[in-house]
Coordinates of C-alpha atoms in Angstrom, one line a residue:
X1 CA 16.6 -36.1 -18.0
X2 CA 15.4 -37.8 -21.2
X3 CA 16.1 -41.7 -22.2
X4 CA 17.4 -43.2 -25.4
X5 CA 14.5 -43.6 -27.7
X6 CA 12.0 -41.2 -26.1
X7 CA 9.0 -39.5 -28.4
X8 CA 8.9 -36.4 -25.7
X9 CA 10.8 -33.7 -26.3
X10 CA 13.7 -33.5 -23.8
X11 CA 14.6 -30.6 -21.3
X12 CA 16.5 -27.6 -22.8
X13 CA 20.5 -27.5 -21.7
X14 CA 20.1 -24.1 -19.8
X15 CA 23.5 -22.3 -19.6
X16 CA 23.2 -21.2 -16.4
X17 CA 26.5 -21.0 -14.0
X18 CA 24.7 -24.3 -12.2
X19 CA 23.8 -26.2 -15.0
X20 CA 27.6 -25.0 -16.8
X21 CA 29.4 -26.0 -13.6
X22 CA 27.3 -29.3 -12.9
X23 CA 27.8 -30.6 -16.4
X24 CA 31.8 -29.2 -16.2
X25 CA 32.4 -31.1 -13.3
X26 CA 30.7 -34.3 -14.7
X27 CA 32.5 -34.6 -18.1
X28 CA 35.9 -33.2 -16.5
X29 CA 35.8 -35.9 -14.1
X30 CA 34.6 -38.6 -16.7
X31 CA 37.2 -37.3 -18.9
X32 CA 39.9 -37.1 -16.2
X33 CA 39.5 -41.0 -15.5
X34 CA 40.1 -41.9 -19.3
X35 CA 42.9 -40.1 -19.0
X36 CA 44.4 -41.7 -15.8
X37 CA 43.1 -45.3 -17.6
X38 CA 45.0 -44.5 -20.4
X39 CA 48.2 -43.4 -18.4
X40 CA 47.8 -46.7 -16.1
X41 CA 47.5 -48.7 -19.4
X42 CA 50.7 -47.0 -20.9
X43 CA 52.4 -47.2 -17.6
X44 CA 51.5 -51.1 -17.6
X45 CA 53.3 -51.6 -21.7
X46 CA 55.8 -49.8 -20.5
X47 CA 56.7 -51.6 -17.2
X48 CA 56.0 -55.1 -18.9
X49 CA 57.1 -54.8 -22.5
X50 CA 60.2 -51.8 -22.6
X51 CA 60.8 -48.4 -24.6
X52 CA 59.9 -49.5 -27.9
X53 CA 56.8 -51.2 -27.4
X54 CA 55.7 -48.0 -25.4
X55 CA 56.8 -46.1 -27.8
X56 CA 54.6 -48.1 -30.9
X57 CA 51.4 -48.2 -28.9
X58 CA 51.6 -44.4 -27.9
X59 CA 52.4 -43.6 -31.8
X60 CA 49.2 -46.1 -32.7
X61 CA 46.9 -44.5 -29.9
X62 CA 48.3 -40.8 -31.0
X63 CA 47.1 -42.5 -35.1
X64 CA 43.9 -43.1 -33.3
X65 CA 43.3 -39.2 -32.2
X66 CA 44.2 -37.7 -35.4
X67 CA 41.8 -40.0 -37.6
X68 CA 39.4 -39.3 -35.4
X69 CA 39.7 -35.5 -36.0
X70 CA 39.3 -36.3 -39.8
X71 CA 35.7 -36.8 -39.5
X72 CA 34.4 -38.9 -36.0
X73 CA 35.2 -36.1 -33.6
X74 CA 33.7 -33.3 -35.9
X75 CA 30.8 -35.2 -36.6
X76 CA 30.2 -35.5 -32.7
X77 CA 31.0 -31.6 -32.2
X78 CA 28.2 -30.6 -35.0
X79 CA 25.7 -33.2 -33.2
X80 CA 26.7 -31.7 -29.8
X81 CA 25.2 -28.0 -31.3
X82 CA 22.2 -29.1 -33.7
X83 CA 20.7 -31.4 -30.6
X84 CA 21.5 -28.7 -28.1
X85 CA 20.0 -26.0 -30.3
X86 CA 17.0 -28.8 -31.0
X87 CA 16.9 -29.5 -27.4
X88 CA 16.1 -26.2 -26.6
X89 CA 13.3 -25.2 -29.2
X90 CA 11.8 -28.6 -28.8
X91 CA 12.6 -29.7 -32.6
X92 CA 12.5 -32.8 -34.4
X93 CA 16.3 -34.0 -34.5
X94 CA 16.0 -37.6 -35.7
X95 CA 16.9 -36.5 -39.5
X96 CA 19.9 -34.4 -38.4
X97 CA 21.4 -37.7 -36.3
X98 CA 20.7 -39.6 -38.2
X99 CA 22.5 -37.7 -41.2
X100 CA 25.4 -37.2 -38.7
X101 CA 25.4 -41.3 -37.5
X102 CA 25.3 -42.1 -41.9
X103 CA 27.9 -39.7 -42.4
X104 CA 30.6 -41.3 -39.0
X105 CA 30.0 -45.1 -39.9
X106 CA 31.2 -44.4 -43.3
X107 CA 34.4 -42.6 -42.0
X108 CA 35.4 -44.5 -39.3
X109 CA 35.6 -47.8 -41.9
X110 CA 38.0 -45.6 -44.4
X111 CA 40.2 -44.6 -41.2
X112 CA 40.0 -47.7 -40.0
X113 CA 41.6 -49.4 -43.4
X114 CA 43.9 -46.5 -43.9
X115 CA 45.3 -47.3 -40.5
X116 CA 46.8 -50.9 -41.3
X117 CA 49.4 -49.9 -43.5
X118 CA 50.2 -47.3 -41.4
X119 CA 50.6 -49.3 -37.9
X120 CA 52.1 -52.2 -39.7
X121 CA 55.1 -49.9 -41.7
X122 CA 56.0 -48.5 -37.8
X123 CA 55.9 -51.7 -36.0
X124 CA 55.9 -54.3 -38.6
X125 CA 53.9 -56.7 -36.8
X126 CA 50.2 -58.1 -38.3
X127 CA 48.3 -58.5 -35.3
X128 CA 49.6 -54.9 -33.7
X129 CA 48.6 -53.6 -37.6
X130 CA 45.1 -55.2 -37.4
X131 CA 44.1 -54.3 -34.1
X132 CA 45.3 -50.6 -34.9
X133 CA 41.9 -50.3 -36.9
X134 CA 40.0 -51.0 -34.2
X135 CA 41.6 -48.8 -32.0
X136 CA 41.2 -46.1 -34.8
X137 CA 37.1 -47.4 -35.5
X138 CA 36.8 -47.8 -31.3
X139 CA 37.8 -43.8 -30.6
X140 CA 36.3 -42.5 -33.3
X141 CA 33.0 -44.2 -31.9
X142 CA 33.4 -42.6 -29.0
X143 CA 34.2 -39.4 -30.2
X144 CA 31.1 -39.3 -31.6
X145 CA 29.3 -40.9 -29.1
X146 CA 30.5 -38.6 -26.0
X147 CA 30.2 -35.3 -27.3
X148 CA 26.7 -36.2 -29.7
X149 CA 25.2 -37.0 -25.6
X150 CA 26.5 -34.3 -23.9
X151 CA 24.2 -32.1 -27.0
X152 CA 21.3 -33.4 -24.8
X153 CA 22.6 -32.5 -21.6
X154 CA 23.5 -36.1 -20.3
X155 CA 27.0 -35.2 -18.8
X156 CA 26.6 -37.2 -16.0
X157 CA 26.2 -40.5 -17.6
X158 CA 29.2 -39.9 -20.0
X159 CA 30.8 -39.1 -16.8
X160 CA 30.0 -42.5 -15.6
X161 CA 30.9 -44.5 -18.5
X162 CA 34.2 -42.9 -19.0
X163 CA 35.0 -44.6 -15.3
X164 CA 33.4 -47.3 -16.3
X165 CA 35.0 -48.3 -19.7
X166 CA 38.5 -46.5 -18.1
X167 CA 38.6 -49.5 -15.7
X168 CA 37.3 -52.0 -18.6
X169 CA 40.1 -51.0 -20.6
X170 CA 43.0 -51.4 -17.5
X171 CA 41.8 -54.6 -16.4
X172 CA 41.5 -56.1 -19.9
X173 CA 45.4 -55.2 -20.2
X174 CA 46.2 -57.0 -17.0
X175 CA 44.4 -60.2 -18.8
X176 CA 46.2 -59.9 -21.6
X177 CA 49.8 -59.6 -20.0
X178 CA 49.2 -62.1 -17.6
X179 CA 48.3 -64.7 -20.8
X180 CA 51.6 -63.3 -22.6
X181 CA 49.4 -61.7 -25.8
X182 CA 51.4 -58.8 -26.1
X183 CA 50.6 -58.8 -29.8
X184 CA 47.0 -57.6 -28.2
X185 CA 47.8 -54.8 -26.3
X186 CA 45.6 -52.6 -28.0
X187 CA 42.5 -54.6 -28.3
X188 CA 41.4 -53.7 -24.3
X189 CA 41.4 -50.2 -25.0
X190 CA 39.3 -50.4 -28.2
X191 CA 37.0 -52.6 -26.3
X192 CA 36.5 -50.1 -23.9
X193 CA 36.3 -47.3 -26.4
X194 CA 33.7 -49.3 -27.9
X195 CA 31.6 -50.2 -24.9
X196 CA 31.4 -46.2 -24.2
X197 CA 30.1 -46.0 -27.9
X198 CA 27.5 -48.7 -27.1
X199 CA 26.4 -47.2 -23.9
X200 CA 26.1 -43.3 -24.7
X201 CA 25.2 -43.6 -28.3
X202 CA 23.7 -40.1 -29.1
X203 CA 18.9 -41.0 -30.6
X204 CA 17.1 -38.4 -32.2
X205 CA 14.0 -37.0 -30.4
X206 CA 11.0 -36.2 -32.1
X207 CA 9.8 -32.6 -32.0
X208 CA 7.1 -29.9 -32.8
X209 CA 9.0 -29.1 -36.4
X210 CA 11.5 -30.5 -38.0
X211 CA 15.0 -29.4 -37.6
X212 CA 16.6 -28.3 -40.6
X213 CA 19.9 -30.2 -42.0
X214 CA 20.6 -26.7 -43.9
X215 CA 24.2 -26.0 -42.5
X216 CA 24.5 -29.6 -40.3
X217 CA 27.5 -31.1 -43.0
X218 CA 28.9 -27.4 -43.6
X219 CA 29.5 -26.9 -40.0
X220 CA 30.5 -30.3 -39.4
X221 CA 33.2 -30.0 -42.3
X222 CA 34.7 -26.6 -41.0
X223 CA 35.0 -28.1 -37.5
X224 CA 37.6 -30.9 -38.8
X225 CA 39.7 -28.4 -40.2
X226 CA 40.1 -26.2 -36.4
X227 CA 40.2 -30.2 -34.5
X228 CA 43.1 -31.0 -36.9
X229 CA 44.5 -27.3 -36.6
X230 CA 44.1 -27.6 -32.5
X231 CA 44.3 -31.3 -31.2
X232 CA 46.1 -32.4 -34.5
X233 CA 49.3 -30.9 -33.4
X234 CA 49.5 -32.3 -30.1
X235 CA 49.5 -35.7 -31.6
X236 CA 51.5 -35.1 -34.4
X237 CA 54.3 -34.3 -32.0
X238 CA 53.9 -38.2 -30.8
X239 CA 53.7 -39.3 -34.3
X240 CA 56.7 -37.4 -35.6
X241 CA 58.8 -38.7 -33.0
X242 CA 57.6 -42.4 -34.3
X243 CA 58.9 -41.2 -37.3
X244 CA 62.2 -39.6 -36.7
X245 CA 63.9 -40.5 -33.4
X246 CA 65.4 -44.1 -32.7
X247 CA 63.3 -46.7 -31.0
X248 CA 64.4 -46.2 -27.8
X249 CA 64.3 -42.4 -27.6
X250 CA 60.7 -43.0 -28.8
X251 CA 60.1 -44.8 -25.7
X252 CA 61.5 -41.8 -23.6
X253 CA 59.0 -39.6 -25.7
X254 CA 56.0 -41.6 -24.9
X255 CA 56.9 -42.0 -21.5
X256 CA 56.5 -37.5 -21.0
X257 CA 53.9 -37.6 -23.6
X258 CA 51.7 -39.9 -21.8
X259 CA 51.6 -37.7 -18.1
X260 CA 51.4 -34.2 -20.6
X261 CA 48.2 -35.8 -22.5
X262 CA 46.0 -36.3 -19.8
X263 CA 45.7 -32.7 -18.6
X264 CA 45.0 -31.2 -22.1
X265 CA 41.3 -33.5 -21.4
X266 CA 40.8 -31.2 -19.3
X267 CA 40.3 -28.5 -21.9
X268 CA 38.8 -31.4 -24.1
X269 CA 36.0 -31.6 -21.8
X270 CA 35.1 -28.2 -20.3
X271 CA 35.4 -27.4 -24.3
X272 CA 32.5 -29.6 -24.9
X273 CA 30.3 -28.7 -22.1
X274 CA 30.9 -24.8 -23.4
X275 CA 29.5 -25.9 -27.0
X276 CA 26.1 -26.9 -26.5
X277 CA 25.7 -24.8 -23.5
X278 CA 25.4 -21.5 -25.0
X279 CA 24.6 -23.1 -28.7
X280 CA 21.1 -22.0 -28.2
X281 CA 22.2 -18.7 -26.9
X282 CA 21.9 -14.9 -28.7
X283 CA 25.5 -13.8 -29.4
X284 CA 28.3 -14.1 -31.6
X285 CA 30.7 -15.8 -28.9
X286 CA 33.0 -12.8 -28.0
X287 CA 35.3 -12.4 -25.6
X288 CA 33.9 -9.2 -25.2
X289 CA 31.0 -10.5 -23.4
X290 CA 32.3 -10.5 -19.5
X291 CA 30.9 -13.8 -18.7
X292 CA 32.8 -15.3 -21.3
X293 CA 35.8 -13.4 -21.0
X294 CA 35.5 -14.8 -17.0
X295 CA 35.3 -18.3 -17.9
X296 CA 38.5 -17.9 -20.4
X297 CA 40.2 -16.2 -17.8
X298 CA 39.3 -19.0 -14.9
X299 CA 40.3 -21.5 -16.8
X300 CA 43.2 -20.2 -17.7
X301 CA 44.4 -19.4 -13.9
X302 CA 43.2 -22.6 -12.7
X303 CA 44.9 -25.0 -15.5
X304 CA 48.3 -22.5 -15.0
X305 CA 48.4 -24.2 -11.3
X306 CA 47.4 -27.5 -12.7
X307 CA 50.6 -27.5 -15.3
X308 CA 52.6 -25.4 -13.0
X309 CA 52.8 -28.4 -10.3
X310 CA 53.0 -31.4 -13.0
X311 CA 56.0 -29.4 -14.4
X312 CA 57.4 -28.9 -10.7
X313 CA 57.1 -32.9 -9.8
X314 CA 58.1 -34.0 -13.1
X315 CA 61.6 -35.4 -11.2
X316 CA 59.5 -37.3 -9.1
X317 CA 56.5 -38.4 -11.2
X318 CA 58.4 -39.7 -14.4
X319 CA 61.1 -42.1 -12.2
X320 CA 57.7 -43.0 -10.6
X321 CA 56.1 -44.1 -13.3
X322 CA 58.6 -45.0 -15.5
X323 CA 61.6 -46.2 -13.9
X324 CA 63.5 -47.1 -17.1
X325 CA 62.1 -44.0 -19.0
X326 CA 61.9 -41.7 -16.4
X327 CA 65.0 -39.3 -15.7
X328 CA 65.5 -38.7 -19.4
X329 CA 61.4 -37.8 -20.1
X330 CA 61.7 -35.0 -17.1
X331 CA 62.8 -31.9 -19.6
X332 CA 60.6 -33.6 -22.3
X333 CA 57.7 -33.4 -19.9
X334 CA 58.0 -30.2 -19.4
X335 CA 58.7 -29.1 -22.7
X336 CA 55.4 -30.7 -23.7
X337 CA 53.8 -28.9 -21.0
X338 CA 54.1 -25.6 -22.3
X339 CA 52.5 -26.5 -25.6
X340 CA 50.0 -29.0 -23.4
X341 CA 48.7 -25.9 -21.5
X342 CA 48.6 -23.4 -24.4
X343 CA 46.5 -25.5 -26.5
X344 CA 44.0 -26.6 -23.6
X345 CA 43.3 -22.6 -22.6
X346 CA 42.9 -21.8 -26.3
X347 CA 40.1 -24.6 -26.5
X348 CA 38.1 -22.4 -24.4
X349 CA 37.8 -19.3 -26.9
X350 CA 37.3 -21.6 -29.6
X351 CA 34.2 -23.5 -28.2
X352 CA 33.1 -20.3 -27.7
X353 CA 32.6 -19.2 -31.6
X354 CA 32.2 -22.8 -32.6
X355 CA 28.7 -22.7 -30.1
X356 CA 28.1 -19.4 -31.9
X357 CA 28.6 -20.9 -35.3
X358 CA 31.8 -19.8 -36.0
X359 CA 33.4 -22.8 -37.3
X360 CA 35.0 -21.6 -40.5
X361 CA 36.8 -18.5 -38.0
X362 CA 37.5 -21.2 -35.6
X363 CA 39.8 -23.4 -38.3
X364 CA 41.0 -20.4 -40.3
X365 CA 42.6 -19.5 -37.1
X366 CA 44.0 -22.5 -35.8
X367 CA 44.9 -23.9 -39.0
X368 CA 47.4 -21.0 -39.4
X369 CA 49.3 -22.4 -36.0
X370 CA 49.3 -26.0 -37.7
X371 CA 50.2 -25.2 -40.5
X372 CA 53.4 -22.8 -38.7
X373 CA 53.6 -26.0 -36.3
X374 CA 54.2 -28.7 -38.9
X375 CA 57.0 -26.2 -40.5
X376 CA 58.7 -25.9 -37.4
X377 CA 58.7 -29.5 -36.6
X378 CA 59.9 -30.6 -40.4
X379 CA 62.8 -27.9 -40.1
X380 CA 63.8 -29.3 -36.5
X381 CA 63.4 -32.6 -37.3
X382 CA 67.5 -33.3 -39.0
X383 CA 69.1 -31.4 -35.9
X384 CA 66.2 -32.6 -32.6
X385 CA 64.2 -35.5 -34.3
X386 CA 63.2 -36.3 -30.5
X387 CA 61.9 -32.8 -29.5
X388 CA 61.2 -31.6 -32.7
X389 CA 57.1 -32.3 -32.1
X390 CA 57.5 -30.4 -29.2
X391 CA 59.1 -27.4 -30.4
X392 CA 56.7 -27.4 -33.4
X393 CA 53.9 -28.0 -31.0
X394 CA 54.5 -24.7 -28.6
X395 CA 55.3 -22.8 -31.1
X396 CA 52.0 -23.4 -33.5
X397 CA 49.9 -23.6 -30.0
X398 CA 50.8 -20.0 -29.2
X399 CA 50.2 -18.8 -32.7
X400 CA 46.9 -20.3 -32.7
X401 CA 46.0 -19.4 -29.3
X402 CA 46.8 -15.6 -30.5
X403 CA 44.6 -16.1 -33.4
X404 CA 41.9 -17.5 -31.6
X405 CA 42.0 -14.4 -29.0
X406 CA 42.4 -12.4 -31.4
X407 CA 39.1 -13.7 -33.7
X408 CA 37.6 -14.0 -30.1
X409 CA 37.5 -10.3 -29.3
X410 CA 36.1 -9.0 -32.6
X411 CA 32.5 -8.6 -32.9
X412 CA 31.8 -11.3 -35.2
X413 CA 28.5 -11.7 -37.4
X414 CA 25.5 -10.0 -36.2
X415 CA 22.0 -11.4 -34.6
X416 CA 21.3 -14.7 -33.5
X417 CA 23.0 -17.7 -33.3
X418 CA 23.3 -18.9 -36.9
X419 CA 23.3 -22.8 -37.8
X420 CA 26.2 -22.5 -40.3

């Protein structure tokens, strides 16, 4: 395994089932403990500071996952392929990150700015406003930073600091509560977020030849079209029921949204595992290709039994966790979970073509269940503002799941993997 800052070229990212299940297993877990972090952290606002703070950080945290998607998390995705596809011919990659690194920094400073106004007109309150933008800056960082690594096959140290900087961001909360700075609930997090940034940031190698930046920003630029057309609806069903629903119901919202989120990582990470895996691979990324159709259909099975019990303990889990939220989040839970577990199996078929270079397919597809999404959710809204994100959500998430499978099992451009 190679080291940040190393002349050498590093070892290729092999897709075989091994490698693919080692590196699975590494960033699923890693991705899996941010998750239960983030649901400890929520559980924490909500215990200690009621419904409508819950609600305004979940909103501010949902913010921070779409403006990421804008640029960060595409940026990361298109660093993931070029280094993997680098990686694996032994190229030069240092003008391509760098490119990428240029091209985040720049972003995550707009997003960051645009957030203020937008955290301060839901909660009206500076500090909560001002530390927003670091939450937004702090995930987009480690957007980048997580999948850019995993590109050169370092799962299990993202792994590692995704338990790490998990933990970091709980125990920093607990400070904060304990001193009475509930103004600064959100500054723990985007420390951690940060730390993670600081610790896996994603070097360029030198190579044989250089690697060509013919394709890098085009790719890049397609990809934030399908994240907002895929994650982008899951969060805008958080966001519009910031928007819509009363205060209180809000908190309800957050309270099923925050148990729902965590299992779409799962998809999250397996998703970016698939992408520079078989980036360096011959193929178009078909379905029709049985080893690909096996992994949809795996993970499809697997995460059915994964939702299937969440949904099934939902009477127990939300009084659990949320004792004042709790009884009314159960049907919202499971609501969510329908849309939750269509949109993490369609991240499969999508990481798929995106390996193969088939980014532009990838966001034509989704953006057609967004775009059917966000007109579902608008129409809703007057008559369900609380579960009109939801319905909006499962209905776009099996449109674009359709459209994915459907993109999926056609034969796609010919030859090699291109870089575009």
């Amino acid at each position: 395994m190679s080291v940040p800052g190393q002349t050498g070229p590093a070892s290729p990212v092999v897709a075989t089932t091994g490698n693919l299940a080692r590196s699975a297993a590494w960033s699923t877990g890693g991705i899996v403990a941010q998750g239960v972090a983030r649901l400890a952290y929520t559980v924490l606002i909500g215990r200690a500071l009621g419904s409508a703070d819950l609600g305004h950080v979940s909103a501010i945290l949902s913010l921070s996952i779409f403006a990421a998607l804008v640029w960060p998390t595409a940026a990361g995705n298109a660093a993931s392929r070029f280094i993997a596809f680098a990686v694996a011919r032994g190229h030069d990659d240092r003008a391509v990150v760098r490119l990428l690194t240029r091209t985040w920094a720049v972003s995550v400073v707009v997003l960051g700015a645009v957030a203020v106004p937008v955290a301060w007109g839901w909660t009206h309150d500076g500090v909560l406003a001002a530390t927003a933008a670091w939450a937004v800056a702090g995930y987009g960082a480690y957007a980048y930073a997580r999948t850019g690594t995993l590109g050169r096959g370092r799962a299990r140290r993202v792994g590692i600091a995704d338990v790490g900087t998990g933990v970091l961001s709980v125990a920093g909360l607990v400070v904060v509560l304990a001193l009475g700075a509930d103004a600064f609930v959100l500054v723990p997090i985007s420390l951690g977020y940060t730390v993670f940034a600081v610790l896996c940031w994603p070097t360029g190698v030198s190579g044989a030849t250089e690697l060509p930046r013919t394709g890098v920003l085009s790719f890049a630029a397609w990809n934030v079209l399908a994240g907002l057309a895929t994650n982008g609806l899951l969060q805008l069903a958080m966001i519009s029921a910031e928007v819509f629903a009363a205060p209180a119901q809000v908190g309800v919202y957050a309270a099923a949204f925050t148990i729902a989120t965590p299992a779409s990582m799962v998809g999250q990470a397996v998703s970016q595992i698939i992408v520079p895996a078989f980036a360096h691979e011959a193929g178009n990324g078909s379905l029709r290709d049985r080893r690909r159709l096996g992994v949809f259909l795996a993970f499809a099975a697997g995460c059915l039994v994964l939702f299937g019990a969440v949904a099934a303990l939902a009477g127990i889990v939300m009084p659990l966790f949320y004792p004042e939220q709790g009884v009314a989040a159960v049907p919202v839970l499971r609501g969510l979970l329908v849309g939750v577990y269509v949109f993490t199996i369609a991240l499969v078929p999508a990481a798929f073509l995106l390996a193969a270079g088939r980014s532009g397919e990838v966001a034509v597809a989704s953006l057609t269940g967004l775009v059917v999404g966000v007109v579902v959710i608008l129409l809703a809204a007057p008559a369900s503002p609380l579960t009109a994100g939801t319905t909006g959500f499962v209905v776009g998430s099996v449109v674009s799941l359709v459209a994915l499978v459907v993109v999926g099992l056609r034969a796609g451009p010919a030859g090699a993997v291109r870089r575009d």
